[in-house]
PDB file of C-alpha atoms and ligand atoms in Angstrom:
ATOM      1  CA  UNK W  98     -40.999 -15.797 -53.015  1.00  0.00           C
ATOM      2  CA  UNK W  99     -43.310 -16.678 -50.131  1.00  0.00           C
ATOM      3  CA  UNK W 100     -41.263 -16.757 -46.996  1.00  0.00           C
ATOM      4  CA  UNK W 101     -41.051 -20.159 -45.444  1.00  0.00           C
ATOM      5  CA  UNK W 102     -42.416 -21.115 -42.186  1.00  0.00           C
ATOM      6  CA  UNK W 103     -40.097 -21.042 -39.198  1.00  0.00           C
ATOM      7  CA  UNK W 104     -39.851 -24.091 -37.341  1.00  0.00           C
ATOM      8  CA  UNK W 105     -38.751 -23.485 -33.711  1.00  0.00           C
ATOM      9  CA  UNK W 106     -37.680 -26.549 -31.954  1.00  0.00           C
ATOM     10  CA  UNK W 107     -36.594 -25.992 -27.839  1.00  0.00           C
ATOM     11  CA  UNK W 108     -33.731 -28.259 -27.161  1.00  0.00           C
ATOM     12  CA  UNK W 109     -34.874 -29.616 -23.393  1.00  0.00           C
ATOM     13  CA  UNK W 110     -31.540 -29.679 -22.546  1.00  0.00           C
ATOM     14  CA  UNK W 111     -31.478 -26.414 -21.256  1.00  0.00           C
ATOM     15  CA  UNK W 112     -34.721 -26.866 -19.348  1.00  0.00           C
ATOM     16  CA  UNK W 113     -35.302 -27.361 -15.746  1.00  0.00           C
ATOM     17  CA  UNK W 114     -35.437 -31.633 -14.975  1.00  0.00           C
ATOM     18  CA  UNK W 115     -36.995 -31.217 -11.480  1.00  0.00           C
ATOM     19  CA  UNK W 116     -39.908 -29.914 -13.818  1.00  0.00           C
ATOM     20  CA  UNK W 117     -39.465 -31.178 -17.023  1.00  0.00           C
ATOM     21  CA  UNK W 118     -43.273 -32.289 -17.897  1.00  0.00           C
ATOM     22  CA  UNK W 119     -44.515 -29.021 -16.829  1.00  0.00           C
ATOM     23  CA  UNK W 120     -41.755 -27.280 -19.161  1.00  0.00           C
ATOM     24  CA  UNK W 121     -42.798 -29.418 -22.316  1.00  0.00           C
ATOM     25  CA  UNK W 122     -46.328 -28.378 -22.117  1.00  0.00           C
ATOM     26  CA  UNK W 123     -44.883 -24.739 -21.138  1.00  0.00           C
ATOM     27  CA  UNK W 124     -43.186 -24.457 -24.454  1.00  0.00           C
ATOM     28  CA  UNK W 125     -46.204 -26.348 -26.451  1.00  0.00           C
ATOM     29  CA  UNK W 126     -48.832 -23.190 -25.069  1.00  0.00           C
ATOM     30  CA  UNK W 127     -45.950 -20.552 -26.450  1.00  0.00           C
ATOM     31  CA  UNK W 128     -45.998 -21.767 -29.922  1.00  0.00           C
ATOM     32  CA  UNK W 129     -42.560 -24.112 -30.248  1.00  0.00           C
ATOM     33  CA  UNK W 130     -43.006 -26.328 -33.440  1.00  0.00           C
ATOM     34  CA  UNK W 131     -41.195 -29.372 -32.336  1.00  0.00           C
ATOM     35  CA  UNK W 132     -39.489 -30.113 -29.447  1.00  0.00           C
ATOM     36  CA  UNK W 133     -36.020 -31.321 -29.299  1.00  0.00           C
ATOM     37  CA  UNK W 134     -34.125 -34.333 -27.631  1.00  0.00           C
ATOM     38  CA  UNK W 135     -30.654 -33.784 -27.527  1.00  0.00           C
ATOM     39  CA  UNK W 136     -29.195 -37.566 -26.780  1.00  0.00           C
ATOM     40  CA  UNK W 137     -25.545 -38.104 -25.722  1.00  0.00           C
ATOM     41  CA  UNK W 138     -23.710 -40.785 -24.504  1.00  0.00           C
ATOM     42  CA  UNK W 139     -20.190 -39.582 -23.481  1.00  0.00           C
ATOM     43  CA  UNK W 140     -18.053 -41.700 -26.244  1.00  0.00           C
ATOM     44  CA  UNK W 141     -19.455 -39.783 -29.338  1.00  0.00           C
ATOM     45  CA  UNK W 142     -19.177 -36.673 -27.345  1.00  0.00           C
ATOM     46  CA  UNK W 143     -18.124 -35.543 -24.066  1.00  0.00           C
ATOM     47  CA  UNK W 144     -21.027 -35.367 -22.285  1.00  0.00           C
ATOM     48  CA  UNK W 145     -24.190 -38.192 -20.880  1.00  0.00           C
ATOM     49  CA  UNK W 146     -28.112 -36.109 -21.400  1.00  0.00           C
ATOM     50  CA  UNK W 147     -30.784 -38.947 -21.326  1.00  0.00           C
ATOM     51  CA  UNK W 148     -31.906 -41.568 -23.285  1.00  0.00           C
ATOM     52  CA  UNK W 149     -35.675 -43.451 -24.901  1.00  0.00           C
ATOM     53  CA  UNK W 150     -37.188 -43.340 -21.369  1.00  0.00           C
ATOM     54  CA  UNK W 151     -37.119 -39.634 -20.894  1.00  0.00           C
ATOM     55  CA  UNK W 152     -37.932 -39.088 -24.586  1.00  0.00           C
ATOM     56  CA  UNK W 153     -41.164 -41.506 -23.644  1.00  0.00           C
ATOM     57  CA  UNK W 154     -41.834 -39.046 -21.038  1.00  0.00           C
ATOM     58  CA  UNK W 155     -41.600 -36.306 -22.985  1.00  0.00           C
ATOM     59  CA  UNK W 156     -44.019 -37.985 -25.628  1.00  0.00           C
ATOM     60  CA  UNK W 157     -46.669 -38.299 -22.884  1.00  0.00           C
ATOM     61  CA  UNK W 158     -46.571 -34.313 -22.383  1.00  0.00           C
ATOM     62  CA  UNK W 159     -47.577 -33.218 -25.850  1.00  0.00           C
ATOM     63  CA  UNK W 160     -48.919 -33.819 -29.332  1.00  0.00           C
ATOM     64  CA  UNK W 161     -46.073 -31.888 -30.974  1.00  0.00           C
ATOM     65  CA  UNK W 162     -43.205 -33.851 -33.017  1.00  0.00           C
ATOM     66  CA  UNK W 163     -40.001 -34.949 -31.607  1.00  0.00           C
ATOM     67  CA  UNK W 164     -36.868 -34.049 -33.219  1.00  0.00           C
ATOM     68  CA  UNK W 165     -34.769 -36.600 -31.983  1.00  0.00           C
ATOM     69  CA  UNK W 166     -30.591 -35.561 -32.214  1.00  0.00           C
ATOM     70  CA  UNK W 167     -28.458 -38.670 -31.769  1.00  0.00           C
ATOM     71  CA  UNK W 168     -25.024 -37.574 -30.333  1.00  0.00           C
ATOM     72  CA  UNK W 169     -23.968 -40.982 -29.606  1.00  0.00           C
ATOM     73  CA  UNK W 170     -21.926 -44.456 -31.133  1.00  0.00           C
ATOM     74  CA  UNK W 171     -23.760 -46.659 -33.251  1.00  0.00           C
ATOM     75  CA  UNK W 172     -26.493 -44.965 -33.360  1.00  0.00           C
ATOM     76  CA  UNK W 173     -28.242 -47.899 -35.621  1.00  0.00           C
ATOM     77  CA  UNK W 174     -28.535 -50.171 -32.566  1.00  0.00           C
ATOM     78  CA  UNK W 175     -30.478 -47.753 -30.198  1.00  0.00           C
ATOM     79  CA  UNK W 176     -33.295 -46.231 -33.763  1.00  0.00           C
ATOM     80  CA  UNK W 177     -35.194 -48.557 -32.768  1.00  0.00           C
ATOM     81  CA  UNK W 178     -35.693 -47.753 -28.580  1.00  0.00           C
ATOM     82  CA  UNK W 179     -36.282 -43.813 -29.905  1.00  0.00           C
ATOM     83  CA  UNK W 180     -38.751 -45.138 -32.336  1.00  0.00           C
ATOM     84  CA  UNK W 181     -41.151 -47.077 -29.592  1.00  0.00           C
ATOM     85  CA  UNK W 182     -40.310 -43.548 -27.368  1.00  0.00           C
ATOM     86  CA  UNK W 183     -42.062 -41.726 -30.013  1.00  0.00           C
ATOM     87  CA  UNK W 184     -39.777 -39.863 -32.092  1.00  0.00           C
ATOM     88  CA  UNK W 185     -41.017 -38.398 -35.191  1.00  0.00           C
ATOM     89  CA  UNK W 186     -38.036 -37.379 -37.091  1.00  0.00           C
ATOM     90  CA  UNK W 187     -34.322 -39.145 -35.760  1.00  0.00           C
ATOM     91  CA  UNK W 188     -30.887 -37.410 -36.714  1.00  0.00           C
ATOM     92  CA  UNK W 189     -27.808 -39.185 -36.419  1.00  0.00           C
ATOM     93  CA  UNK W 190     -24.123 -37.713 -37.255  1.00  0.00           C
ATOM     94  CA  UNK W 191     -22.105 -38.384 -40.211  1.00  0.00           C
ATOM     95  CA  UNK W 192     -18.619 -38.320 -38.663  1.00  0.00           C
ATOM     96  CA  UNK W 193     -16.706 -41.479 -38.504  1.00  0.00           C
ATOM     97  CA  UNK W 194     -16.335 -41.688 -34.791  1.00  0.00           C
ATOM     98  CA  UNK W 195     -20.014 -42.148 -34.633  1.00  0.00           C
ATOM     99  CA  UNK W 196     -19.192 -45.795 -35.925  1.00  0.00           C
ATOM    100  CA  UNK W 197     -21.954 -46.870 -37.991  1.00  0.00           C
ATOM    101  CA  UNK W 198     -22.742 -47.354 -41.508  1.00  0.00           C
ATOM    102  CA  UNK W 199     -24.775 -43.861 -42.305  1.00  0.00           C
ATOM    103  CA  UNK W 200     -26.845 -44.790 -45.527  1.00  0.00           C
ATOM    104  CA  UNK W 201     -28.328 -47.831 -43.768  1.00  0.00           C
ATOM    105  CA  UNK W 202     -28.781 -46.107 -40.812  1.00  0.00           C
ATOM    106  CA  UNK W 203     -30.931 -43.280 -42.425  1.00  0.00           C
ATOM    107  CA  UNK W 204     -32.767 -46.178 -44.662  1.00  0.00           C
ATOM    108  CA  UNK W 205     -33.867 -47.972 -40.982  1.00  0.00           C
ATOM    109  CA  UNK W 206     -35.362 -44.843 -39.942  1.00  0.00           C
ATOM    110  CA  UNK W 207     -37.340 -44.000 -42.651  1.00  0.00           C
ATOM    111  CA  UNK W 208     -38.497 -48.144 -42.561  1.00  0.00           C
ATOM    112  CA  UNK W 209     -39.614 -47.628 -38.880  1.00  0.00           C
ATOM    113  CA  UNK W 210     -41.731 -44.665 -40.242  1.00  0.00           C
ATOM    114  CA  UNK W 211     -39.820 -41.434 -38.961  1.00  0.00           C
ATOM    115  CA  UNK W 212     -38.150 -38.355 -40.761  1.00  0.00           C
ATOM    116  CA  UNK W 213     -34.839 -39.182 -41.320  1.00  0.00           C
ATOM    117  CA  UNK W 214     -32.462 -36.800 -39.870  1.00  0.00           C
ATOM    118  CA  UNK W 215     -28.210 -36.131 -40.635  1.00  0.00           C
ATOM    119  CA  UNK W 216     -25.629 -33.742 -38.738  1.00  0.00           C
ATOM    120  CA  UNK W 217     -22.653 -32.551 -38.947  1.00  0.00           C
ATOM    121  CA  UNK W 218     -20.126 -30.694 -36.368  1.00  0.00           C
ATOM    122  CA  UNK W 219     -17.940 -27.616 -37.259  1.00  0.00           C
ATOM    123  CA  UNK W 220     -15.365 -29.308 -38.052  1.00  0.00           C
ATOM    124  CA  UNK W 221     -16.626 -31.649 -40.921  1.00  0.00           C
ATOM    125  CA  UNK W 222     -16.725 -30.755 -44.364  1.00  0.00           C
ATOM    126  CA  UNK W 223     -20.023 -30.273 -46.082  1.00  0.00           C
ATOM    127  CA  UNK W 224     -19.007 -32.466 -48.686  1.00  0.00           C
ATOM    128  CA  UNK W 225     -19.148 -35.598 -46.274  1.00  0.00           C
ATOM    129  CA  UNK W 226     -23.010 -34.856 -46.542  1.00  0.00           C
ATOM    130  CA  UNK W 227     -23.537 -34.132 -49.711  1.00  0.00           C
ATOM    131  CA  UNK W 228     -23.857 -38.225 -51.173  1.00  0.00           C
ATOM    132  CA  UNK W 229     -26.961 -38.546 -48.604  1.00  0.00           C
ATOM    133  CA  UNK W 230     -28.561 -35.357 -49.655  1.00  0.00           C
ATOM    134  CA  UNK W 231     -31.182 -37.440 -51.495  1.00  0.00           C
ATOM    135  CA  UNK W 232     -31.682 -39.352 -48.998  1.00  0.00           C
ATOM    136  CA  UNK W 233     -32.777 -37.317 -45.832  1.00  0.00           C
ATOM    137  CA  UNK W 234     -36.066 -35.158 -44.958  1.00  0.00           C
ATOM    138  CA  UNK W 235     -33.275 -32.991 -42.575  1.00  0.00           C
ATOM    139  CA  UNK W 236     -29.918 -31.510 -42.326  1.00  0.00           C
ATOM    140  CA  UNK W 237     -28.831 -30.360 -39.223  1.00  0.00           C
ATOM    141  CA  UNK W 238     -26.088 -28.114 -39.327  1.00  0.00           C
ATOM    142  CA  UNK W 239     -24.338 -27.973 -35.792  1.00  0.00           C
ATOM    143  CA  UNK W 240     -23.357 -24.260 -34.772  1.00  0.00           C
ATOM    144  CA  UNK W 241     -21.426 -25.083 -31.776  1.00  0.00           C
ATOM    145  CA  UNK W 242     -19.343 -27.945 -31.301  1.00  0.00           C
ATOM    146  CA  UNK W 243     -21.969 -30.780 -29.943  1.00  0.00           C
ATOM    147  CA  UNK W 244     -22.131 -31.735 -25.960  1.00  0.00           C
ATOM    148  CA  UNK W 245     -23.042 -28.783 -24.131  1.00  0.00           C
ATOM    149  CA  UNK W 246     -25.840 -25.877 -24.361  1.00  0.00           C
ATOM    150  CA  UNK W 247     -25.062 -22.922 -23.923  1.00  0.00           C
ATOM    151  CA  UNK W 248     -21.914 -22.031 -26.230  1.00  0.00           C
ATOM    152  CA  UNK W 249     -21.715 -19.524 -28.459  1.00  0.00           C
ATOM    153  CA  UNK W 250     -22.792 -19.537 -31.986  1.00  0.00           C
ATOM    154  CA  UNK W 251     -20.108 -19.989 -35.167  1.00  0.00           C
ATOM    155  CA  UNK W 252     -20.725 -17.894 -37.663  1.00  0.00           C
ATOM    156  CA  UNK W 253     -18.459 -19.525 -40.141  1.00  0.00           C
ATOM    157  CA  UNK W 254     -21.003 -22.524 -40.244  1.00  0.00           C
ATOM    158  CA  UNK W 255     -23.320 -20.599 -42.479  1.00  0.00           C
ATOM    159  CA  UNK W 256     -21.610 -20.984 -45.396  1.00  0.00           C
ATOM    160  CA  UNK W 257     -23.422 -24.690 -44.988  1.00  0.00           C
ATOM    161  CA  UNK W 258     -26.209 -23.383 -44.438  1.00  0.00           C
ATOM    162  CA  UNK W 259     -26.249 -21.787 -47.960  1.00  0.00           C
ATOM    163  CA  UNK W 260     -24.688 -24.604 -49.681  1.00  0.00           C
ATOM    164  CA  UNK W 261     -27.665 -26.767 -48.786  1.00  0.00           C
ATOM    165  CA  UNK W 262     -30.470 -23.954 -49.439  1.00  0.00           C
ATOM    166  CA  UNK W 263     -28.424 -23.669 -53.031  1.00  0.00           C
ATOM    167  CA  UNK W 264     -28.875 -27.821 -53.053  1.00  0.00           C
ATOM    168  CA  UNK W 265     -32.360 -27.006 -52.477  1.00  0.00           C
ATOM    169  CA  UNK W 266     -33.472 -24.562 -54.683  1.00  0.00           C
ATOM    170  CA  UNK W 267     -32.817 -27.074 -57.520  1.00  0.00           C
ATOM    171  CA  UNK W 268     -34.743 -29.642 -56.383  1.00  0.00           C
ATOM    172  CA  UNK W 269     -38.603 -30.622 -56.052  1.00  0.00           C
ATOM    173  CA  UNK W 270     -38.225 -32.202 -52.965  1.00  0.00           C
ATOM    174  CA  UNK W 271     -36.711 -29.509 -50.510  1.00  0.00           C
ATOM    175  CA  UNK W 272     -34.845 -30.798 -46.866  1.00  0.00           C
ATOM    176  CA  UNK W 273     -35.509 -29.013 -43.959  1.00  0.00           C
ATOM    177  CA  UNK W 274     -32.470 -26.763 -43.229  1.00  0.00           C
ATOM    178  CA  UNK W 275     -31.825 -26.762 -39.050  1.00  0.00           C
ATOM    179  CA  UNK W 276     -29.402 -24.889 -37.211  1.00  0.00           C
ATOM    180  CA  UNK W 277     -28.369 -26.331 -33.648  1.00  0.00           C
ATOM    181  CA  UNK W 278     -26.087 -24.289 -30.980  1.00  0.00           C
ATOM    182  CA  UNK W 279     -26.098 -20.929 -29.749  1.00  0.00           C
ATOM    183  CA  UNK W 280     -29.393 -20.038 -31.487  1.00  0.00           C
ATOM    184  CA  UNK W 281     -30.499 -16.397 -30.091  1.00  0.00           C
ATOM    185  CA  UNK W 282     -32.724 -13.909 -32.081  1.00  0.00           C
ATOM    186  CA  UNK W 283     -29.461 -12.363 -33.732  1.00  0.00           C
ATOM    187  CA  UNK W 284     -28.326 -15.301 -34.201  1.00  0.00           C
ATOM    188  CA  UNK W 285     -31.521 -16.962 -35.492  1.00  0.00           C
ATOM    189  CA  UNK W 286     -32.019 -14.273 -38.247  1.00  0.00           C
ATOM    190  CA  UNK W 287     -29.062 -14.883 -39.536  1.00  0.00           C
ATOM    191  CA  UNK W 288     -29.801 -18.351 -39.881  1.00  0.00           C
ATOM    192  CA  UNK W 289     -32.811 -17.985 -41.664  1.00  0.00           C
ATOM    193  CA  UNK W 290     -30.996 -15.107 -44.031  1.00  0.00           C
ATOM    194  CA  UNK W 291     -28.799 -17.991 -45.056  1.00  0.00           C
ATOM    195  CA  UNK W 292     -31.701 -20.283 -45.450  1.00  0.00           C
ATOM    196  CA  UNK W 293     -32.060 -22.249 -42.604  1.00  0.00           C
ATOM    197  CA  UNK W 294     -35.932 -22.589 -41.601  1.00  0.00           C
ATOM    198  CA  UNK W 295     -36.065 -25.043 -38.271  1.00  0.00           C
ATOM    199  CA  UNK W 296     -34.143 -23.447 -35.094  1.00  0.00           C
ATOM    200  CA  UNK W 297     -32.776 -25.493 -32.077  1.00  0.00           C
ATOM    201  CA  UNK W 298     -32.913 -22.857 -29.194  1.00  0.00           C
ATOM    202  CA  UNK W 299     -32.294 -24.195 -25.591  1.00  0.00           C
ATOM    203  CA  UNK W 300     -30.631 -21.646 -23.420  1.00  0.00           C
ATOM    204  CA  UNK W 301     -32.598 -18.754 -25.765  1.00  0.00           C
ATOM    205  CA  UNK W 302     -36.076 -20.150 -24.687  1.00  0.00           C
ATOM    206  CA  UNK W 303     -35.582 -22.162 -21.299  1.00  0.00           C
ATOM    207  CA  UNK W 304     -33.052 -19.638 -19.700  1.00  0.00           C
ATOM    208  CA  UNK W 305     -35.954 -16.804 -19.854  1.00  0.00           C
ATOM    209  CA  UNK W 306     -39.112 -16.108 -18.068  1.00  0.00           C
ATOM    210  CA  UNK W 307     -41.326 -15.811 -21.041  1.00  0.00           C
ATOM    211  CA  UNK W 308     -41.579 -18.646 -23.569  1.00  0.00           C
ATOM    212  CA  UNK W 309     -43.473 -17.388 -25.390  1.00  0.00           C
ATOM    213  CA  UNK W 310     -41.666 -14.069 -25.822  1.00  0.00           C
ATOM    214  CA  UNK W 311     -38.515 -15.795 -26.408  1.00  0.00           C
ATOM    215  CA  UNK W 312     -40.109 -18.427 -29.790  1.00  0.00           C
ATOM    216  CA  UNK W 313     -41.776 -15.193 -31.146  1.00  0.00           C
ATOM    217  CA  UNK W 314     -38.030 -13.444 -30.973  1.00  0.00           C
ATOM    218  CA  UNK W 315     -36.573 -16.491 -32.880  1.00  0.00           C
ATOM    219  CA  UNK W 316     -39.157 -16.316 -35.610  1.00  0.00           C
ATOM    220  CA  UNK W 317     -37.947 -12.263 -35.993  1.00  0.00           C
ATOM    221  CA  UNK W 318     -41.713 -10.969 -34.764  1.00  0.00           C
TER     222      UNK W 318
HETATM  223  C1  DX5 M 527     -25.273 -29.030 -28.481  1.00  0.00           C
HETATM  224  C2  DX5 M 527     -27.203 -29.382 -28.727  1.00  0.00           C
HETATM  225  C3  DX5 M 527     -27.967 -28.284 -28.617  1.00  0.00           C
HETATM  226  C4  DX5 M 527     -27.692 -27.569 -27.364  1.00  0.00           C
HETATM  227  C5  DX5 M 527     -28.517 -26.217 -27.766  1.00  0.00           C
HETATM  228  O1  DX5 M 527     -24.675 -30.511 -28.385  1.00  0.00           O
HETATM  229  O2  DX5 M 527     -26.946 -30.554 -29.480  1.00  0.00           O
HETATM  230  O3  DX5 M 527     -29.198 -28.827 -28.955  1.00  0.00           O
HETATM  231  O4  DX5 M 527     -28.736 -27.923 -26.643  1.00  0.00           O
HETATM  232  O5  DX5 M 527     -28.574 -25.182 -26.468  1.00  0.00           O
HETATM  233  P1  DX5 M 527     -27.992 -23.723 -26.744  1.00  0.00           P
HETATM  234  O6  DX5 M 527     -29.237 -23.281 -27.740  1.00  0.00           O
HETATM  235  O7  DX5 M 527     -28.202 -23.805 -25.582  1.00  0.00           O
HETATM  236  O8  DX5 M 527     -26.818 -23.619 -27.615  1.00  0.00           O
HETATM  237 ZN1   ZN M 528     -29.517 -31.057 -31.004  1.00  0.00          ZN
END
């Protein structure tokens, strides 16, 4: 089997916001593949981050695809604003607390020309995303409870990564399997071994001095 390309997506949540434009350009120069934008509304998760205006700012700094992760209620209402701001992929949550019609929102994202992603929290069983797998481009497996950067990776979530990889094996059209939360060189290796191909990392990139080295280490080089 040819090794698949590993996509590294720095989460700007951990960046220094006083020089966000520089941070975005630095990660692009350091070899990042996507930029991950964590959107939090203080309802679906217990934190508030940033909205479309910041995504638009990021978009103006980089040619890299913007991977927008909506940890918000009523995502369907806000999707057009993130499309307008320059999102390339938009990921929404499957939990009922996200208060939207998941299938409808995924369709809306696709119709707006973005790649559609679906995410599930550590406490949410894999079965809840199964009915949607043939309708999405990205499955984002949360490896921490969403809301804050800098938490410890939950290895018990690898079971979901494995099951998604199994699903992919039997299909011509593969979905990206993305892991998010507590990703460092060691947990990246474990995630890749289990079948993940997209690594979101905040702390382990932005809280280091050498972004290029941090990104290379995540890829296992
Ligand atoms: C958690 C966010 C993550 C987070 C990752 O709610 O979805 O993207 O920023 O940060 P680290 O890599 O610091 O765990
Ligand atoms: Zn995220």
